[in-house]
Amino acid sequence: TEAADDARGRQVPAAEEGYEPAPGARSYAERQVLAALETAGIPLKGEAVEFSLTVMERGENGVQVAIHHTSGPGAKPRRGAARDRWELRRAELLMEFLEAGMYDVEMLTVGLAVKVPRPRGAETIVQLGERDYGHNFDAKFIERPVSFPQYPQITGWVMRLPWGERYMGPMWPWMHHRGTGENLGRHARDEHQAARILAQHYGLLEPVRVWS
């Protein structure tokens, strides 16, 4: 039923229970890779670490892990014992990611690329409220309140559309925070793309579903 679907849509996926979204957060895939490294006891960097690691997003549900040689020029030693140890570290990372259930792993020149499985049935809901045209239709923007039913702690956002008597351009939306004045998605082509950019800002799971 529709009511049951709504109830399921408001639930936080089990993989994200306890997650506190924060502005500029890492994506779900990046957090899972970092958790796997922490579980394996592999630090990203440190004074006693010969090879430091950089974790960054790489496409949908993808993560790149670059392995940097801290005591030599460039990321990857060219030859010799240091190169052998670099290759060994990459092989160790490969085994740890496979152990963590990340089976889609690709060897890269700089390290590894990993695809992190998305929890089954997981999605992020973005709720858009009624359009507000301002008093007597004189506002510069049309605004729609934005909320996340699964994450009520995310507040203060509105979706804006350009407006005004003389405005003749495209009606492309963006996200505006009333408290901080921050703007996101200024080049979004539609409401769904703007909502997805905002969800990514908080590291929330994809796909993103927009409720109006």
PDB file of C-alpha atoms in Angstrom, residues 22 24 58 68 74 78-79 88 95 98 111 121 127 132 140 147 151 157 159 192 211:
ATOM      1  CA  ALA A  22      27.244  16.620   8.488  1.00  0.00           C
ATOM      2  CA  GLY A  24      30.687  18.182   3.469  1.00  0.00           C
ATOM      3  CA  ARG A  58      35.383   7.701  -7.905  1.00  0.00           C
ATOM      4  CA  HIS A  68      51.885   7.218  -1.761  1.00  0.00           C
ATOM      5  CA  GLY A  74      56.001  10.573  -6.546  1.00  0.00           C
ATOM      6  CA  ARG A  78      59.993   3.045  -9.880  1.00  0.00           C
ATOM      7  CA  ARG A  79      61.963  -0.086  -9.020  1.00  0.00           C
ATOM      8  CA  LEU A  88      52.813  -5.867  -1.473  1.00  0.00           C
ATOM      9  CA  MET A  95      42.697  -8.825   0.187  1.00  0.00           C
ATOM     10  CA  LEU A  98      37.659  -8.608  -0.675  1.00  0.00           C
ATOM     11  CA  GLY A 111      46.684   2.028  -6.163  1.00  0.00           C
ATOM     12  CA  GLY A 121      16.556  -1.306  -1.181  1.00  0.00           C
ATOM     13  CA  GLN A 127      10.710  16.109   0.712  1.00  0.00           C
ATOM     14  CA  ASP A 132       6.179  30.164  -1.713  1.00  0.00           C
ATOM     15  CA  LYS A 140      12.987  37.580  -6.163  1.00  0.00           C
ATOM     16  CA  SER A 147      13.424  18.233   4.507  1.00  0.00           C
ATOM     17  CA  TYR A 151      17.267  12.607   8.791  1.00  0.00           C
ATOM     18  CA  TRP A 157      17.293  24.309   3.456  1.00  0.00           C
ATOM     19  CA  MET A 159      14.918  25.006  -2.946  1.00  0.00           C
ATOM     20  CA  HIS A 192      15.864  15.987  -8.768  1.00  0.00           C
ATOM     21  CA  TRP A 211       8.682  13.705  -2.754  1.00  0.00           C
TER      22      TRP A 211
END
